[in-house]
CSV table of C-alpha atoms in Angstrom, one decimal:
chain,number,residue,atom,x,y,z
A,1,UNK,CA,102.0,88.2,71.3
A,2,UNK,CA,102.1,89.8,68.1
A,3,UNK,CA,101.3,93.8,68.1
A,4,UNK,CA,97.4,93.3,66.5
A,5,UNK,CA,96.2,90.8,68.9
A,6,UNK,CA,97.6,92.8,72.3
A,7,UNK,CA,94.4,93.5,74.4
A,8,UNK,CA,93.7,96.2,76.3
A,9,UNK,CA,92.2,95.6,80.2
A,10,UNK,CA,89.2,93.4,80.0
A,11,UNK,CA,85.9,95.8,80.2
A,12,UNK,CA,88.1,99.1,79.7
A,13,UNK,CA,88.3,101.1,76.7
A,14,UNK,CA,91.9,100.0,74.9
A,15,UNK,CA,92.6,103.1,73.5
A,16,UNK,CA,93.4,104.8,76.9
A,17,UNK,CA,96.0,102.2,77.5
A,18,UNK,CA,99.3,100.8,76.2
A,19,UNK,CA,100.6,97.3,77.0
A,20,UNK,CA,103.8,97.5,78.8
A,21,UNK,CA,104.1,94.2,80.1
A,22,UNK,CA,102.6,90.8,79.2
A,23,UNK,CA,103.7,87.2,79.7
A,24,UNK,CA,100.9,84.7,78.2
A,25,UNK,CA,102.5,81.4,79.9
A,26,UNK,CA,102.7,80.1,76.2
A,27,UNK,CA,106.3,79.6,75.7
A,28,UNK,CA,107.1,78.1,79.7
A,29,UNK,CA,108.5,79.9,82.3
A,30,UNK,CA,110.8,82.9,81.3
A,31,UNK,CA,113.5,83.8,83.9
A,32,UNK,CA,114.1,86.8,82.3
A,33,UNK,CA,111.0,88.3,83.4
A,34,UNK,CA,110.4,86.8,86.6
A,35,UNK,CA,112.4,85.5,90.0
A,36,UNK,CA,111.6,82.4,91.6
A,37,UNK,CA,112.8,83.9,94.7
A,38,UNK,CA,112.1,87.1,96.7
A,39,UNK,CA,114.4,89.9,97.9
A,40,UNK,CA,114.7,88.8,101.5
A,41,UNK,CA,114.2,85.0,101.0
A,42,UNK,CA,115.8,82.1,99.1
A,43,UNK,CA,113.5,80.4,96.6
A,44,UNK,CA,112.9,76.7,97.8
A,45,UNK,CA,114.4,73.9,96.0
A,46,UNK,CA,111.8,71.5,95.2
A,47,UNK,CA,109.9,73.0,92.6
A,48,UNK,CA,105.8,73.5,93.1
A,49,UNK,CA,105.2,75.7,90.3
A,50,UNK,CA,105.6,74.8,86.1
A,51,UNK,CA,104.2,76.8,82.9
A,52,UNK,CA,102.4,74.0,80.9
A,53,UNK,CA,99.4,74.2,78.9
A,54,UNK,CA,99.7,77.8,78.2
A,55,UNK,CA,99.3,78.6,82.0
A,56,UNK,CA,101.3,79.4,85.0
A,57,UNK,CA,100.3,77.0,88.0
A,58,UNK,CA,101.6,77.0,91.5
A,59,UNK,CA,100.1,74.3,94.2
A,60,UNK,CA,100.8,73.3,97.5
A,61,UNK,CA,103.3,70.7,98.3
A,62,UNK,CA,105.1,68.8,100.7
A,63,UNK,CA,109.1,68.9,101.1
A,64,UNK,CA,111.0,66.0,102.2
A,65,UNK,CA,110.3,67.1,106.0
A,66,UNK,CA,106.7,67.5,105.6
A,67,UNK,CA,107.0,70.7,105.3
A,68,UNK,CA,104.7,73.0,103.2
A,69,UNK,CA,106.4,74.8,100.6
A,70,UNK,CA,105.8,78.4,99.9
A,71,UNK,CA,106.3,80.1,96.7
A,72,UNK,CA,106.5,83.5,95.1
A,73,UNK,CA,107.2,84.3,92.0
A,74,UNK,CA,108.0,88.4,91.3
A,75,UNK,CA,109.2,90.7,88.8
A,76,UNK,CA,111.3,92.8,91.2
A,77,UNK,CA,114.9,94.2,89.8
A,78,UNK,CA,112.9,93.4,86.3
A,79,UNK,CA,109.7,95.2,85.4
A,80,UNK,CA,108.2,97.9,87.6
A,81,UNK,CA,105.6,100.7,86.8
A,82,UNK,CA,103.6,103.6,88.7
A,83,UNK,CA,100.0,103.9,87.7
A,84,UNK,CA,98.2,102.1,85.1
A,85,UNK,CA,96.1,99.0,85.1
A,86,UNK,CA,97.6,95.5,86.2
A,87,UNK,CA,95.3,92.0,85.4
A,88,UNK,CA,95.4,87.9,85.8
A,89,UNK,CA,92.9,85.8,85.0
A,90,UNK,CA,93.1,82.7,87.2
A,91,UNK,CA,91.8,80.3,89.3
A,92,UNK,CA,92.5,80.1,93.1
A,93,UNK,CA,93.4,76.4,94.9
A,94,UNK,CA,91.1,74.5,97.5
A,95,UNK,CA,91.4,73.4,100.9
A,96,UNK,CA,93.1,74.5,104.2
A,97,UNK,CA,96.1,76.5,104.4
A,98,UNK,CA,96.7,77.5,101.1
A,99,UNK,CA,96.7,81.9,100.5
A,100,UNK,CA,96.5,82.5,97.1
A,101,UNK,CA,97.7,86.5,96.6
A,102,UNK,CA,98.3,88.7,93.1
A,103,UNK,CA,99.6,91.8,94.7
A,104,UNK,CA,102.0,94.8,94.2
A,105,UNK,CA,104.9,95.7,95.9
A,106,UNK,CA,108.1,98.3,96.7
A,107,UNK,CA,110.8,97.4,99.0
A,108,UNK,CA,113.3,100.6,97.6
A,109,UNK,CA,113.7,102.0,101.5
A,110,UNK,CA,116.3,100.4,102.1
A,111,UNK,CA,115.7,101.0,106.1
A,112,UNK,CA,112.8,99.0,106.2
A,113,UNK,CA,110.2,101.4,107.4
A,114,UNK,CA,108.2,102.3,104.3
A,115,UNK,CA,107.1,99.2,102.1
A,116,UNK,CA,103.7,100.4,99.5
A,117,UNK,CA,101.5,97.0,99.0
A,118,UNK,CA,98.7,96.4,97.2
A,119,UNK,CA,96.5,93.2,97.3
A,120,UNK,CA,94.5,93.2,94.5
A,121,UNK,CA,93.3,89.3,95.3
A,122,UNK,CA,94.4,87.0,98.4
A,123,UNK,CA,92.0,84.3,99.3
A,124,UNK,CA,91.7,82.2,102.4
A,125,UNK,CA,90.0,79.2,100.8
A,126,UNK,CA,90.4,77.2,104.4
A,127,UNK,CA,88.4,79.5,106.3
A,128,UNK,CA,85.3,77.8,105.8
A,129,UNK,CA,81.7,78.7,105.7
A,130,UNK,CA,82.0,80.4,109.1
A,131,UNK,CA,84.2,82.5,108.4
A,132,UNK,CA,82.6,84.0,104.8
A,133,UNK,CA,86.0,82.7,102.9
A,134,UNK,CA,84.8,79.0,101.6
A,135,UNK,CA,82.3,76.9,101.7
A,136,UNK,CA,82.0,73.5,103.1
A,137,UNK,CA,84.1,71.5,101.3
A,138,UNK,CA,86.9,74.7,101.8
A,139,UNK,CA,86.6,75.8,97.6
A,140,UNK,CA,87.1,79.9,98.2
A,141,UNK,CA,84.2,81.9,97.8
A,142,UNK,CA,85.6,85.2,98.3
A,143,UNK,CA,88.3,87.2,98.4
A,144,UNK,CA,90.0,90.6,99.8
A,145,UNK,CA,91.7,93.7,98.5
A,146,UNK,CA,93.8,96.3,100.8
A,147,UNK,CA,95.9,98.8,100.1
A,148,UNK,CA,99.1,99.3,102.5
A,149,UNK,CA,100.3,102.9,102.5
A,150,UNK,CA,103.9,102.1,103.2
A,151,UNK,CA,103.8,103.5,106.6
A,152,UNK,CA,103.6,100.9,109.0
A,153,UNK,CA,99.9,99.2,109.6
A,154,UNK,CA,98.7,102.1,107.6
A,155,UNK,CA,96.0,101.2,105.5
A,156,UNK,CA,94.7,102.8,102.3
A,157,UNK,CA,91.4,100.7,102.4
A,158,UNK,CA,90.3,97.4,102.3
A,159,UNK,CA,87.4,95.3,101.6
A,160,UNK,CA,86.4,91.6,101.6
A,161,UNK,CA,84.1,90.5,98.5
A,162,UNK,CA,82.4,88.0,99.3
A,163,UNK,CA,79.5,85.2,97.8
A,164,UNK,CA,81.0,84.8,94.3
A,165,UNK,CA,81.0,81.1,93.5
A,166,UNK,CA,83.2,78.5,93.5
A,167,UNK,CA,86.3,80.5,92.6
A,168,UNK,CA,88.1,77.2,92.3
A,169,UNK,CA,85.7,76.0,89.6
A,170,UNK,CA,86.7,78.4,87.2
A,171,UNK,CA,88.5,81.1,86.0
A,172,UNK,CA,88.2,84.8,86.5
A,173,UNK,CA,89.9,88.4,86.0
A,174,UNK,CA,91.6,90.4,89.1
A,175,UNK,CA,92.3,93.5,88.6
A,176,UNK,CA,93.3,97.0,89.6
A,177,UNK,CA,93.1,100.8,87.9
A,178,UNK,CA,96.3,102.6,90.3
A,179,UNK,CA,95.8,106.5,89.5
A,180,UNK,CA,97.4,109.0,91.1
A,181,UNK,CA,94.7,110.1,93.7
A,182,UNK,CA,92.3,106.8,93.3
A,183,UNK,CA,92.9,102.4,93.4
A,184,UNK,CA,90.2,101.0,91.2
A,185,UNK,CA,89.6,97.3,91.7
A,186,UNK,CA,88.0,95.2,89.3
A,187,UNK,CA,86.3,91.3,89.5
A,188,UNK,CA,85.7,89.8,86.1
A,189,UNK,CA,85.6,93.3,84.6
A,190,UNK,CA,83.1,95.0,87.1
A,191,UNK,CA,84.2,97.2,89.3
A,192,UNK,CA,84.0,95.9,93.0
A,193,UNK,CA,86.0,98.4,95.0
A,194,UNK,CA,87.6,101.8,95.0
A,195,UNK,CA,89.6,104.3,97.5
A,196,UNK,CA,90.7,107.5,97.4
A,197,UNK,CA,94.3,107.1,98.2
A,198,UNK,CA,97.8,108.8,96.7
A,199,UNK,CA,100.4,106.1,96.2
A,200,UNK,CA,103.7,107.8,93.9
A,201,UNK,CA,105.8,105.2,94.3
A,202,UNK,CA,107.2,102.1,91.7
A,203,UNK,CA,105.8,98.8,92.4
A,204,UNK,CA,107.0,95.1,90.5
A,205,UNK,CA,104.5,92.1,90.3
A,206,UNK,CA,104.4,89.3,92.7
A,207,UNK,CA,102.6,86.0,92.3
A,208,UNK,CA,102.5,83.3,95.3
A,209,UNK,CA,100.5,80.4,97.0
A,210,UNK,CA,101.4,80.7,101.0
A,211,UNK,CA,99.8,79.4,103.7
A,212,UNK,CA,98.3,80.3,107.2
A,213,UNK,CA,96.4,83.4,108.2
A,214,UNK,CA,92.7,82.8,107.8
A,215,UNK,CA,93.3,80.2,105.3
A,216,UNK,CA,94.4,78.2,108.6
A,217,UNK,CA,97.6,76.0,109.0
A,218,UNK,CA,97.9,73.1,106.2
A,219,UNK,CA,97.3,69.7,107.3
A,220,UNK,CA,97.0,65.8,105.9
A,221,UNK,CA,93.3,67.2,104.7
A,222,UNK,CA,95.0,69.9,101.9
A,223,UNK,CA,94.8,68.5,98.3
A,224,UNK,CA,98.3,69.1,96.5
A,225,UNK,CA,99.9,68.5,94.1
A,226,UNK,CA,99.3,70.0,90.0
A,227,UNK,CA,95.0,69.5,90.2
A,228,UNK,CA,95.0,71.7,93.0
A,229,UNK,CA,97.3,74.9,91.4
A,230,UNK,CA,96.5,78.6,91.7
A,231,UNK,CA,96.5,78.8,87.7
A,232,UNK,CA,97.0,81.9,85.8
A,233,UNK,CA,96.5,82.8,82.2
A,234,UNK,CA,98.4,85.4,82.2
A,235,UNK,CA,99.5,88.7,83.9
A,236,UNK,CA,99.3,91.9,81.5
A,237,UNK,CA,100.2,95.7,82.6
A,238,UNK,CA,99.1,98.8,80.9
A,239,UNK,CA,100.1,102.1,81.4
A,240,UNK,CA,97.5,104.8,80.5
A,241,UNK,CA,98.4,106.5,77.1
A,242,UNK,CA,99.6,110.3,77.5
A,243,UNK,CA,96.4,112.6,76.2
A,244,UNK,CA,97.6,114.8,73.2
């Protein structure tokens, strides 16, 4: 991305921000910037995830033993920031079991008792129409945000958004404004959800498709393979700019 056409967060003003980290899925996937593995599990070898067609896409498959295989793709030990604004623009997968999550993360206590999280979008899209996730042919329909203090089963907030569409039809932004004393979260540039909550500490990028939770175990029913990807056009962090 050349230094005139670098954007700044999609229905902020740019000039409060600077562009600190962007990957544009136009060049395939860069292992410099991200892990195909996470700190306290080995990636998988069967590879469900490929950067073609200027996007990053990650769908649910089978391994050799039938097993569904999860996948999360972080920036952790390469880029991390505190504050600013962090976006996607994707679309989420169908069907039951698959948990499509953007979210933020710290794992620096290295005695286990004090991990920050933010979800800025997970999605249950095998919930179905009882449950407010999906409709009935399980395409998600909502999706939540939390906040995770650090401090075990602390939350910060959390709230489930819910009746937008077919958010496997198309794609939209997800994003989050992380201040110092306030989380701002953001669907398709409108501001959804906010809580007034003090969160200091450094935080990488994480990308996955899991399964379970509401989204329900995967079965024979779950589409997989490529047409049924959580697809992302890209992932772009600003800090805000220092006032003068």
């Amino acid at each position: 991305m050349t230094p005139e056409k670098k954007p700044g967060p999609y229905g902020q003003n740019p000039d409060d921000y600077v562009l600190t980290f962007a990957d544009e899925f136009e060049n395939g996937y860069n292992p410099a910037i991200w892990n195909d593995t996470t700190w306290d599990k080995p990636s998988h070898p069967q590879k469900n995830y490929a950067v073609e067609g200027g996007m990053l896409k990650i769908w649910p498959e089978r391994d050799a033993n039938e097993q569904f295989i999860p996948r999360v793709l972080d920036t952790d030990g390469k880029f991390y920031q505190t504050y600013g604004y962090f976006e996607i623009e994707a679309k989420l997968p169908r069907g039951k079991g698959p948990w499509p999550a953007f979210w933020l993360y710290n794992h620096d206590d290295t005695n286990g008792t004090f991990r920050p999280e933010i979800d800025i979008m997970e999605a249950y899209p095998g919930g179905g129409p009882e449950s407010y996730w999906s409709d009935a042919k399980l395409n998600p329909t909502a999706y939540a945000v939390t906040i995770w203090t650090g401090q075990p089963k602390v939350k910060g907030g959390e709230k489930m958004l819910m009746e937008l569409g077919d958010l496997s039809s198309k794609f939209h932004k997800y994003a989050l404004k992380w201040e110092p004393h306030k989380q701002t979260f953001y669907f398709d540039g409108k501001e959804v959800y906010s809580a007034k909550v003090s969160m200091p500490h450094r935080m990488y990028v994480l990308l996955d498709v899991l399964y379970g939770s509401a989204s329900g175990d995967p079965d024979h029913t779950t589409p997989t393979g490529r047409k049924n990807a959580f697809e992302v056009k890209y992932v772009r962090v600003w800090q805000f700019k220092k006032k003068k």
